Structures are given as structure tokens and as C-alpha cells.
CSV table of C-alpha atoms and ligand atoms in Angstrom, one decimal:
chain,number,residue,atom,x,y,z
A,1,UNK,CA,0.9,-28.0,5.7
A,2,UNK,CA,2.3,-24.5,6.3
A,3,UNK,CA,1.3,-21.9,3.8
A,4,UNK,CA,4.3,-20.6,1.9
A,5,UNK,CA,5.3,-17.0,1.4
A,6,UNK,CA,5.5,-16.1,-2.3
A,7,UNK,CA,8.8,-14.3,-2.9
A,8,UNK,CA,8.9,-12.7,-6.4
A,9,UNK,CA,12.4,-11.9,-7.5
A,10,UNK,CA,13.6,-14.3,-4.8
A,11,UNK,CA,16.6,-15.5,-6.7
A,12,UNK,CA,18.1,-12.0,-6.7
A,13,UNK,CA,20.4,-10.3,-4.3
A,14,UNK,CA,18.0,-9.2,-1.5
A,15,UNK,CA,15.5,-11.9,-2.3
A,16,UNK,CA,17.9,-14.8,-1.7
A,17,UNK,CA,19.1,-13.4,1.6
A,18,UNK,CA,15.5,-12.9,2.6
A,19,UNK,CA,14.8,-16.5,1.8
A,20,UNK,CA,17.4,-17.5,4.3
A,21,UNK,CA,15.9,-15.2,7.0
A,22,UNK,CA,12.4,-16.5,6.3
A,23,UNK,CA,13.5,-20.2,6.6
A,24,UNK,CA,15.4,-19.4,9.8
A,25,UNK,CA,12.2,-17.9,11.3
A,26,UNK,CA,10.1,-20.9,10.4
A,27,UNK,CA,8.5,-19.7,7.1
A,28,UNK,CA,8.5,-21.5,3.8
A,29,UNK,CA,9.6,-19.4,0.9
A,30,UNK,CA,8.3,-20.1,-2.6
A,31,UNK,CA,10.3,-18.1,-5.2
A,32,UNK,CA,8.9,-16.8,-8.5
A,33,UNK,CA,11.6,-15.3,-10.7
A,34,UNK,CA,12.3,-15.0,-14.4
A,35,UNK,CA,16.0,-15.0,-13.8
A,36,UNK,CA,16.5,-11.9,-16.0
A,37,UNK,CA,19.1,-10.6,-13.5
A,38,UNK,CA,19.9,-13.7,-11.4
A,39,UNK,CA,20.8,-17.3,-11.3
A,40,UNK,CA,18.8,-20.2,-9.7
A,41,UNK,CA,22.2,-21.3,-8.3
A,42,UNK,CA,21.5,-18.8,-5.5
A,43,UNK,CA,18.6,-21.0,-4.4
A,44,UNK,CA,20.8,-24.0,-4.3
A,45,UNK,CA,23.2,-21.9,-2.1
A,46,UNK,CA,20.2,-21.1,0.2
A,47,UNK,CA,19.7,-24.8,0.6
A,48,UNK,CA,23.4,-25.2,1.6
A,49,UNK,CA,23.0,-22.5,4.2
A,50,UNK,CA,19.6,-23.4,5.7
A,51,UNK,CA,19.0,-27.0,4.8
A,52,UNK,CA,15.9,-26.1,2.8
A,53,UNK,CA,15.7,-25.4,-0.9
A,54,UNK,CA,13.0,-22.9,-1.6
A,55,UNK,CA,10.3,-24.0,-4.0
A,56,UNK,CA,11.0,-22.3,-7.4
A,57,UNK,CA,8.7,-21.3,-10.3
A,58,UNK,CA,10.6,-19.9,-13.2
A,59,UNK,CA,8.3,-17.2,-14.6
A,60,UNK,CA,7.4,-13.6,-15.0
A,61,UNK,CA,5.2,-11.5,-12.7
A,62,UNK,CA,3.6,-10.1,-15.8
A,63,UNK,CA,2.2,-13.5,-16.7
A,64,UNK,CA,-1.3,-13.4,-15.2
A,65,UNK,CA,-2.2,-17.0,-16.1
A,66,UNK,CA,0.9,-18.3,-14.3
A,67,UNK,CA,0.2,-16.2,-11.2
A,68,UNK,CA,-3.4,-17.5,-11.1
A,69,UNK,CA,-2.1,-21.0,-11.2
A,70,UNK,CA,0.6,-20.5,-8.6
A,71,UNK,CA,-1.8,-18.7,-6.2
A,72,UNK,CA,-4.5,-21.3,-6.6
A,73,UNK,CA,-2.2,-24.3,-6.2
A,74,UNK,CA,0.1,-23.0,-3.5
A,75,UNK,CA,-2.3,-20.8,-1.5
A,76,UNK,CA,0.5,-18.5,-0.1
A,77,UNK,CA,-0.1,-16.5,3.1
A,78,UNK,CA,1.5,-13.4,1.8
A,79,UNK,CA,3.7,-12.1,-1.1
A,80,UNK,CA,7.0,-10.3,-0.7
A,81,UNK,CA,7.4,-8.5,-4.0
A,82,UNK,CA,11.1,-7.9,-5.0
A,83,UNK,CA,10.8,-8.6,-8.7
A,84,UNK,CA,11.7,-5.6,-10.8
A,85,UNK,CA,14.4,-3.8,-12.7
A,86,UNK,CA,16.7,-1.6,-10.7
A,87,UNK,CA,19.5,0.1,-12.8
A,88,UNK,CA,18.9,3.9,-12.8
A,89,UNK,CA,21.0,4.6,-15.9
A,90,UNK,CA,19.3,1.8,-17.9
A,91,UNK,CA,15.9,3.2,-16.8
A,92,UNK,CA,16.8,6.5,-18.5
A,93,UNK,CA,17.7,4.6,-21.7
A,94,UNK,CA,14.7,2.2,-21.6
A,95,UNK,CA,11.9,3.8,-19.7
A,96,UNK,CA,9.2,1.6,-21.2
A,97,UNK,CA,10.9,-1.5,-20.0
A,98,UNK,CA,10.9,-0.1,-16.5
A,99,UNK,CA,7.3,1.0,-16.4
A,100,UNK,CA,6.2,-2.3,-18.0
A,101,UNK,CA,8.3,-4.5,-15.6
A,102,UNK,CA,8.0,-2.6,-12.4
A,103,UNK,CA,4.6,-0.8,-12.6
A,104,UNK,CA,2.9,-3.2,-15.0
A,105,UNK,CA,4.3,-6.3,-13.2
A,106,UNK,CA,3.0,-5.0,-9.9
A,107,UNK,CA,-0.5,-4.3,-11.2
A,108,UNK,CA,-0.7,-7.7,-12.8
A,109,UNK,CA,0.4,-9.3,-9.5
A,110,UNK,CA,-2.1,-7.2,-7.5
A,111,UNK,CA,-4.9,-8.2,-9.8
A,112,UNK,CA,-4.0,-11.9,-9.5
A,113,UNK,CA,-3.8,-11.6,-5.7
A,114,UNK,CA,-7.3,-9.9,-5.7
A,115,UNK,CA,-8.7,-12.7,-7.8
A,116,UNK,CA,-7.2,-15.3,-5.4
A,117,UNK,CA,-8.5,-13.4,-2.3
A,118,UNK,CA,-5.0,-12.9,-1.1
A,119,UNK,CA,-4.4,-9.4,0.3
A,120,UNK,CA,-1.1,-9.5,2.2
A,121,UNK,CA,1.8,-7.7,0.4
A,122,UNK,CA,5.3,-6.5,1.3
A,123,UNK,CA,6.7,-4.2,-1.4
A,124,UNK,CA,10.4,-3.2,-2.1
A,125,UNK,CA,10.4,0.5,-2.4
A,126,UNK,CA,13.5,2.6,-2.2
A,127,UNK,CA,15.0,5.7,-0.6
A,128,UNK,CA,15.2,7.0,-4.2
A,129,UNK,CA,11.6,8.1,-3.7
A,130,UNK,CA,12.9,11.0,-1.5
A,131,UNK,CA,14.7,12.5,-4.5
A,132,UNK,CA,17.2,15.1,-3.2
A,133,UNK,CA,16.1,15.5,0.4
A,134,UNK,CA,16.1,19.0,2.0
A,135,UNK,CA,17.7,17.6,5.1
A,136,UNK,CA,19.0,14.4,6.7
A,137,UNK,CA,18.1,12.1,8.4
A,138,UNK,CA,15.1,11.3,6.2
A,139,UNK,CA,11.7,10.6,7.8
A,140,UNK,CA,8.9,8.7,6.1
A,141,UNK,CA,6.8,11.9,5.9
A,142,UNK,CA,9.3,13.8,3.9
A,143,UNK,CA,8.2,14.9,0.4
A,144,UNK,CA,8.7,12.4,-2.4
A,145,UNK,CA,10.0,13.1,-5.9
A,146,UNK,CA,11.8,11.3,-8.8
A,147,UNK,CA,14.7,12.2,-11.0
A,148,UNK,CA,14.6,9.1,-13.3
A,149,UNK,CA,12.2,6.5,-14.6
A,150,UNK,CA,13.4,3.8,-12.0
A,151,UNK,CA,12.6,6.2,-9.1
A,152,UNK,CA,9.3,7.2,-10.7
A,153,UNK,CA,8.3,3.6,-11.1
A,154,UNK,CA,8.7,3.1,-7.4
A,155,UNK,CA,6.8,6.3,-6.7
A,156,UNK,CA,4.0,5.2,-9.0
A,157,UNK,CA,3.8,1.7,-7.3
A,158,UNK,CA,3.7,3.3,-3.9
A,159,UNK,CA,0.7,5.4,-5.1
A,160,UNK,CA,-1.0,2.4,-6.7
A,161,UNK,CA,-0.7,0.6,-3.3
A,162,UNK,CA,-2.1,3.6,-1.5
A,163,UNK,CA,-5.1,3.8,-3.8
A,164,UNK,CA,-5.7,0.1,-3.5
A,165,UNK,CA,-5.7,0.2,0.3
A,166,UNK,CA,-8.1,3.2,0.4
A,167,UNK,CA,-10.4,1.4,-2.0
A,168,UNK,CA,-10.3,-1.9,0.0
A,169,UNK,CA,-8.9,-1.6,3.6
A,170,UNK,CA,-8.9,-5.5,3.8
A,171,UNK,CA,-5.5,-5.2,2.1
A,172,UNK,CA,-2.5,-5.3,4.4
A,173,UNK,CA,0.4,-3.6,2.7
A,174,UNK,CA,4.0,-2.8,3.8
A,175,UNK,CA,5.9,-0.3,1.7
A,176,UNK,CA,9.6,-0.8,2.7
A,177,UNK,CA,12.0,1.9,1.6
A,178,UNK,CA,15.5,0.5,1.5
A,179,UNK,CA,18.6,2.7,1.8
A,180,UNK,CA,21.8,1.1,0.4
A,181,UNK,CA,21.9,-2.6,0.8
A,182,UNK,CA,25.4,-4.1,0.9
A,183,UNK,CA,27.4,-7.1,2.2
A,184,UNK,CA,26.6,-10.7,2.0
A,185,UNK,CA,25.6,-13.7,4.1
A,186,UNK,CA,28.4,-14.5,6.5
A,187,UNK,CA,28.8,-18.0,4.9
A,188,UNK,CA,30.2,-16.4,1.7
A,189,UNK,CA,27.7,-18.6,-0.2
A,190,UNK,CA,25.3,-15.9,-1.4
A,191,UNK,CA,26.0,-12.3,-2.2
A,192,UNK,CA,25.5,-9.6,-4.8
A,193,UNK,CA,26.3,-10.7,-8.3
A,194,UNK,CA,25.7,-7.8,-10.7
A,195,UNK,CA,25.9,-8.3,-14.5
A,196,UNK,CA,28.4,-6.1,-16.2
A,197,UNK,CA,30.2,-3.2,-14.5
A,198,UNK,CA,28.6,-2.7,-11.1
A,199,UNK,CA,26.4,0.4,-10.6
A,200,UNK,CA,26.8,0.1,-6.8
A,201,UNK,CA,29.8,1.0,-4.7
A,202,UNK,CA,30.5,-2.2,-2.8
A,203,UNK,CA,30.5,-4.7,-5.6
A,204,UNK,CA,32.7,-2.3,-7.5
A,205,UNK,CA,35.2,-2.2,-4.6
A,206,UNK,CA,35.2,-6.0,-4.2
A,207,UNK,CA,35.7,-6.5,-7.9
A,208,UNK,CA,38.7,-4.2,-7.9
A,209,UNK,CA,40.1,-6.0,-4.8
A,210,UNK,CA,39.7,-9.4,-6.5
A,211,UNK,CA,41.3,-8.1,-9.7
A,212,UNK,CA,38.3,-8.2,-12.0
A,213,UNK,CA,38.4,-4.4,-12.4
A,214,UNK,CA,41.5,-2.3,-12.5
A,215,UNK,CA,40.5,0.7,-10.4
A,216,UNK,CA,37.6,2.2,-8.5
A,217,UNK,CA,36.0,5.4,-9.8
A,218,UNK,CA,34.5,7.6,-7.2
A,219,UNK,CA,31.9,10.0,-8.6
A,220,UNK,CA,32.5,13.4,-7.2
A,221,UNK,CA,35.0,14.7,-4.7
A,222,UNK,CA,33.4,18.1,-4.4
A,223,UNK,CA,30.1,17.4,-2.7
A,224,UNK,CA,29.3,19.6,0.4
A,225,UNK,CA,30.2,16.7,2.8
A,226,UNK,CA,33.0,16.4,5.3
A,227,UNK,CA,35.4,14.6,2.9
A,228,UNK,CA,33.8,15.8,-0.4
A,229,UNK,CA,32.5,12.3,-1.4
A,230,UNK,CA,28.8,11.3,-1.2
A,231,UNK,CA,27.4,10.1,2.1
A,232,UNK,CA,25.0,7.1,2.1
A,233,UNK,CA,23.3,4.8,4.6
A,234,UNK,CA,24.8,1.4,3.9
A,235,UNK,CA,22.7,-1.4,5.5
A,236,UNK,CA,23.9,-5.0,5.7
A,237,UNK,CA,21.7,-7.2,3.5
A,238,UNK,CA,21.0,-9.6,6.4
A,239,UNK,CA,19.7,-6.8,8.5
A,240,UNK,CA,17.5,-5.8,5.6
A,241,UNK,CA,16.4,-9.5,5.2
A,242,UNK,CA,15.5,-9.6,8.9
A,243,UNK,CA,13.6,-6.4,8.4
A,244,UNK,CA,11.3,-8.2,6.0
A,245,UNK,CA,10.7,-11.0,8.5
A,246,UNK,CA,9.8,-8.3,11.1
A,247,UNK,CA,7.5,-6.6,8.6
A,248,UNK,CA,5.8,-9.9,7.8
A,249,UNK,CA,5.2,-10.6,11.4
A,250,UNK,CA,3.6,-7.2,11.8
A,251,UNK,CA,1.6,-7.5,8.7
A,252,UNK,CA,0.1,-10.9,9.6
A,253,UNK,CA,-0.8,-9.6,13.1
A,254,UNK,CA,-2.2,-6.2,12.2
A,255,UNK,CA,-4.7,-4.7,9.8
A,256,UNK,CA,-3.6,-1.7,7.7
A,257,UNK,CA,-0.9,-0.3,5.5
A,258,UNK,CA,2.4,1.0,6.7
A,259,UNK,CA,5.5,2.6,5.2
A,260,UNK,CA,8.9,2.4,6.8
A,261,UNK,CA,12.5,3.2,6.1
A,262,UNK,CA,14.9,0.3,6.4
A,263,UNK,CA,18.3,1.9,7.1
A,264,UNK,CA,20.9,2.2,9.8
A,265,UNK,CA,20.5,5.9,10.6
A,266,UNK,CA,24.2,6.3,10.1
A,267,UNK,CA,25.8,8.2,7.2
A,268,UNK,CA,29.0,6.8,5.8
A,269,UNK,CA,31.0,8.5,3.0
A,270,UNK,CA,32.2,6.7,0.0
A,271,UNK,CA,35.8,7.3,1.1
A,272,UNK,CA,35.1,6.0,4.6
A,273,UNK,CA,33.7,2.9,3.0
A,274,UNK,CA,36.8,2.5,0.8
A,275,UNK,CA,39.0,2.9,3.9
A,276,UNK,CA,37.0,0.4,5.9
A,277,UNK,CA,37.4,-2.1,3.0
A,278,UNK,CA,41.1,-1.5,2.8
A,279,UNK,CA,41.4,-2.3,6.5
A,280,UNK,CA,39.4,-5.4,6.0
A,281,UNK,CA,41.4,-6.8,3.0
A,282,UNK,CA,44.8,-5.5,4.3
A,283,UNK,CA,45.9,-3.5,1.3
A,284,UNK,CA,45.2,-0.2,-0.5
A,285,UNK,CA,42.8,0.0,-3.4
A,286,UNK,CA,43.6,1.9,-6.6
A,287,UNK,CA,40.9,4.6,-7.0
A,288,UNK,CA,40.4,7.9,-8.9
A,289,UNK,CA,37.9,10.7,-8.2
A,290,UNK,CA,36.0,11.6,-11.3
A,291,UNK,CA,33.1,13.9,-12.3
A,292,UNK,CA,29.8,13.7,-10.3
A,293,UNK,CA,27.3,11.3,-11.9
A,294,UNK,CA,24.1,12.9,-13.2
A,295,UNK,CA,21.2,12.4,-10.7
A,296,UNK,CA,23.4,11.7,-7.7
A,297,UNK,CA,22.9,13.6,-4.4
A,298,UNK,CA,25.3,14.7,-1.6
A,299,UNK,CA,23.8,13.0,1.4
A,300,UNK,CA,21.1,10.4,2.1
A,301,UNK,CA,20.5,8.6,5.3
A,302,UNK,CA,17.5,7.3,7.2
A,303,UNK,CA,15.7,8.1,10.3
A,304,UNK,CA,15.0,4.5,11.2
A,305,UNK,CA,12.9,5.3,14.4
A,306,UNK,CA,9.6,4.4,12.8
A,307,UNK,CA,10.8,0.8,11.9
A,308,UNK,CA,12.1,0.3,15.3
A,309,UNK,CA,8.9,1.5,17.0
A,310,UNK,CA,6.5,-0.3,14.7
A,311,UNK,CA,8.4,-3.5,13.9
A,312,UNK,CA,10.8,-3.7,16.9
A,313,UNK,CA,13.6,-4.1,14.3
A,314,UNK,CA,16.9,-2.2,13.9
A,315,UNK,CA,20.0,-2.8,11.9
A,316,UNK,CA,22.8,-4.3,14.1
A,317,UNK,CA,25.7,-5.2,11.8
A,318,UNK,CA,28.5,-2.6,11.5
A,319,UNK,CA,30.7,-1.4,8.6
A,320,UNK,CA,33.5,-3.9,9.4
A,321,UNK,CA,31.1,-6.8,9.3
A,322,UNK,CA,29.7,-5.5,6.0
A,323,UNK,CA,33.2,-5.4,4.5
A,324,UNK,CA,34.3,-8.7,5.8
A,325,UNK,CA,31.1,-10.5,4.6
A,326,UNK,CA,31.2,-8.8,1.1
A,327,UNK,CA,34.9,-9.7,0.8
A,328,UNK,CA,34.4,-13.4,1.9
A,329,UNK,CA,31.6,-13.7,-0.8
A,330,UNK,CA,33.7,-12.1,-3.5
A,331,UNK,CA,36.9,-14.2,-2.7
A,332,UNK,CA,35.0,-17.4,-2.7
A,333,UNK,CA,33.1,-16.5,-5.9
A,334,UNK,CA,35.4,-14.3,-8.0
A,335,UNK,CA,33.0,-14.6,-11.0
A,336,UNK,CA,29.8,-14.6,-9.0
A,337,UNK,CA,27.5,-17.6,-9.5
A,338,UNK,CA,28.9,-18.3,-13.0
B,401,NAD,N1,19.8,-3.3,-4.3
B,401,NAD,C1,19.5,-2.0,-4.1
B,401,NAD,O1,20.3,-1.2,-4.0
B,401,NAD,C2,18.0,-1.7,-3.9
B,401,NAD,C3,17.7,-0.5,-3.2
B,401,NAD,C4,16.3,-0.1,-3.1
B,401,NAD,C5,15.3,-1.0,-3.6
B,401,NAD,N2,15.7,-2.1,-4.2
B,401,NAD,C6,14.6,-2.9,-4.8
B,401,NAD,O2,14.6,-4.2,-4.2
B,401,NAD,C7,14.2,-5.2,-5.1
B,401,NAD,C8,15.3,-6.3,-5.2
B,401,NAD,O3,16.5,-5.7,-5.6
B,401,NAD,P1,17.8,-6.6,-5.7
B,401,NAD,O4,19.0,-5.7,-5.4
B,401,NAD,O5,17.7,-7.9,-5.0
B,401,NAD,O6,17.8,-6.8,-7.3
B,401,NAD,P2,18.1,-8.1,-8.2
B,401,NAD,O7,18.1,-7.7,-9.6
B,401,NAD,O8,19.2,-8.9,-7.6
B,401,NAD,O9,16.7,-8.9,-7.9
B,401,NAD,C9,15.5,-8.7,-8.6
B,401,NAD,C10,15.0,-10.1,-9.1
B,401,NAD,O10,13.8,-9.9,-9.8
B,401,NAD,C11,13.8,-10.7,-11.0
B,401,NAD,N3,12.9,-10.1,-11.9
B,401,NAD,C12,13.0,-8.9,-12.5
B,401,NAD,N4,11.9,-8.7,-13.3
B,401,NAD,C13,11.1,-9.8,-13.2
B,401,NAD,C14,9.8,-10.2,-13.7
B,401,NAD,N5,9.2,-9.4,-14.5
B,401,NAD,N6,9.3,-11.4,-13.3
B,401,NAD,C15,10.0,-12.2,-12.4
B,401,NAD,N7,11.2,-11.9,-11.9
B,401,NAD,C16,11.7,-10.7,-12.3
B,401,NAD,C17,15.3,-10.7,-11.4
B,401,NAD,O11,15.6,-11.9,-12.2
B,401,NAD,C18,16.0,-10.8,-10.0
B,401,NAD,O12,16.2,-12.1,-9.6
B,401,NAD,C19,14.0,-4.5,-6.5
B,401,NAD,O13,12.6,-4.2,-6.6
B,401,NAD,C20,14.8,-3.2,-6.3
B,401,NAD,O14,14.2,-2.1,-7.1
B,401,NAD,C21,17.0,-2.5,-4.4
């Protein structure tokens, strides 16, 4: 029997798309998720896309006894650790929740892996660890900093993983720093389904387009950028998912720890994204430009050369594909998975 890949947080946005990419590359995902920000319907949709329903354990990564049982019974080959909380604003209001869930959850997971003799881990880090970068594109060796508890939890976990690897080089660890994941699987069956008013641009845009929200708010039109709106590195979620498969392939074949950016290397402004989406859905979107949001930065995009060199992976899907796929998902599922 093939050993599964344990995917914590696998019912969520990036996790469900990664399950599809894992299945397509011959792996067997086993999802552990407490469904605090997702629905198990996403896994049923993964089955409709791929023909395989991932194994599913409903539970929390902070539950050591559950982890011991799952690792002993299922003997996974590696863990891809997506589970965590990710809303920057909420992290400022509820810092302890974020440190408990993200940092505490990761330490509990690592301890259980150590007890089980399993030392292969891929971790979801974020471009947020670069803080407000001095220049773009951003390379992995740029200084790191945090402006909020969410970002600090990612920094702390990166450091925990670094310390663990130095103490025991038998660990194989990938720290993947995602830029701005957007879009959906081309089937329109899985996509991003945020609870409440979206924090991220693309679900906000698609919910305005589908009539769930009345108008888009763009935070800041006076940034020092070509059109005054913020510039980001929007990466198609299926490119990101395939980046995990490439990282897993590398991890299983090589000793060591590595840290790579997963981005496209292209900056795209918020207004450019709105215009691309308007082209895609064939009509204008109502929007207003409002005050900058605290903690936002002007520009952020990746130097993706390291991922290409090390993993032989690069993002291939363009902005039009991102918009078309996000729109297909939103139109087919106006209320998300509900
Ligand atoms: N989406 C982004 O913009 C982005 C950018 C950079 C990094 N990341 C990171 O990638 C990971 C996945 O993000 P996503 O966008 O898919 O988010 P998501 O909320 O859709 O997925 C996270 C999943 O983890 C689960 N979860 C949370 N806490 C848990 C716990 N204690 N035990 C078990 N399951 C738990 C949630 O129910 C959810 O299904 C997160 O760690 C996030 O910080 C996301």
C-alpha cells in the first residue's frame, strides 16, 4: 500500500487544490482538518475532479493523542502543514488564538512526528515574513520582520523549524513562502470560500461581480506605484499546488532544509487586477478608492529563481486564466460551498 501524505488543513483553499495536484501526481492525500475555516464538501469536490476522495480525519493539530494515533495507524511518508489561522486583522484582535493555533499547533505536530520517527515536513510560510521590503523583487535572503501577530507566528514557526533542523539534521524541511494565491481549479468545483467579508482582493472582486457585495473598496490610491494602487504577486492556486508537489519530490529525494518563494515574479497592481477581471466578465465593476489599510505595503513581488533552480518549478498560468477560473468558481457557487 502506498504511504499517504498527511495534509493538515487540507479542506481549506490551498489545501484542497493541493490534494488535486497530489492525486494527479500519484500520491495519496490524507486530510486532517478541524473545519474551523472550511467545509468537508471541498473534499467531495476533489473526488469529483480527480476520482479519488482523500481520506479525512476531522480533528485539531493541537490534539497530540489524535496525531499519535493517525501517524501510527496511517504511517504517512510526509506532512504538508497548511492548518492555521490566516486573517491579519483578526490576529491583531486575538493574538493568543494565533500563537496557540499556528505556533502551538505546529510544535504539537512536530513533537508527534518526532515520536513517530517521521521527519519530512512542508510548511506554509508567507511573503508576509519580509515585512515592508527595501526593494523588489524579493529574494529569500532578504531580512525578515513582522508587523502583526499573524506574520510573527509565521516568523516564529520558520525559526522553530530552523532550530529543529540544526538540532537534528535527519529532518527534511521545506519552508515555502507564498505570495498572493488567487484563482480556482479550472473545473469551477473548488475555489476560495472565505467566511464573512473577504480580506483578499480576488474573492472581494468576484463577490461584487456576482452581486453578493455592492462595491469594491480599494485600500489606497496614493501608494508610490505606477497607478497609485498596491502592487502584488498574484499566483494561481493550481501553480501553487503544483509547487507543493515539486517541493515534495525534492524533499523525498534530498536531505536538508530549504526555503523558497512561490510567486510568479511579476508585479500586478490592484487596478490592473480589477481591469483584467472586468475584461473577463465583460462589464465594469463598481469600486471606490478609500484610505490605506494599516500594515499594508506599496509593492511586493517575488524573485522566483530559487524555486525554479531547486525544484524545477515555475508559475505558468497568467492573469486572464486566474480571472476566468475565479469567475467560473464564483458563478457556479455564488454562496461558496454552503
Ligand atoms: N491564502 C493566502 O493568501 C496565504 C498566503 C500565505 C500563506 N498562507 C498560509 O497557507 C495556509 C493555508 O491557507 P488557506 O488560504 O488555504 O487557508 P484556509 O483557511 O482556507 O485553510 C486552512 C485550513 O486549516 C484548518 N485549520 C485551522 N486551524 C486548524 C487546527 N488547529 N487544526 C486543524 N485544522 C485547522 C481550517 O479549517 C482550514 O481548512 C495557512 O497556513 C496560511 O497561513 C495563505
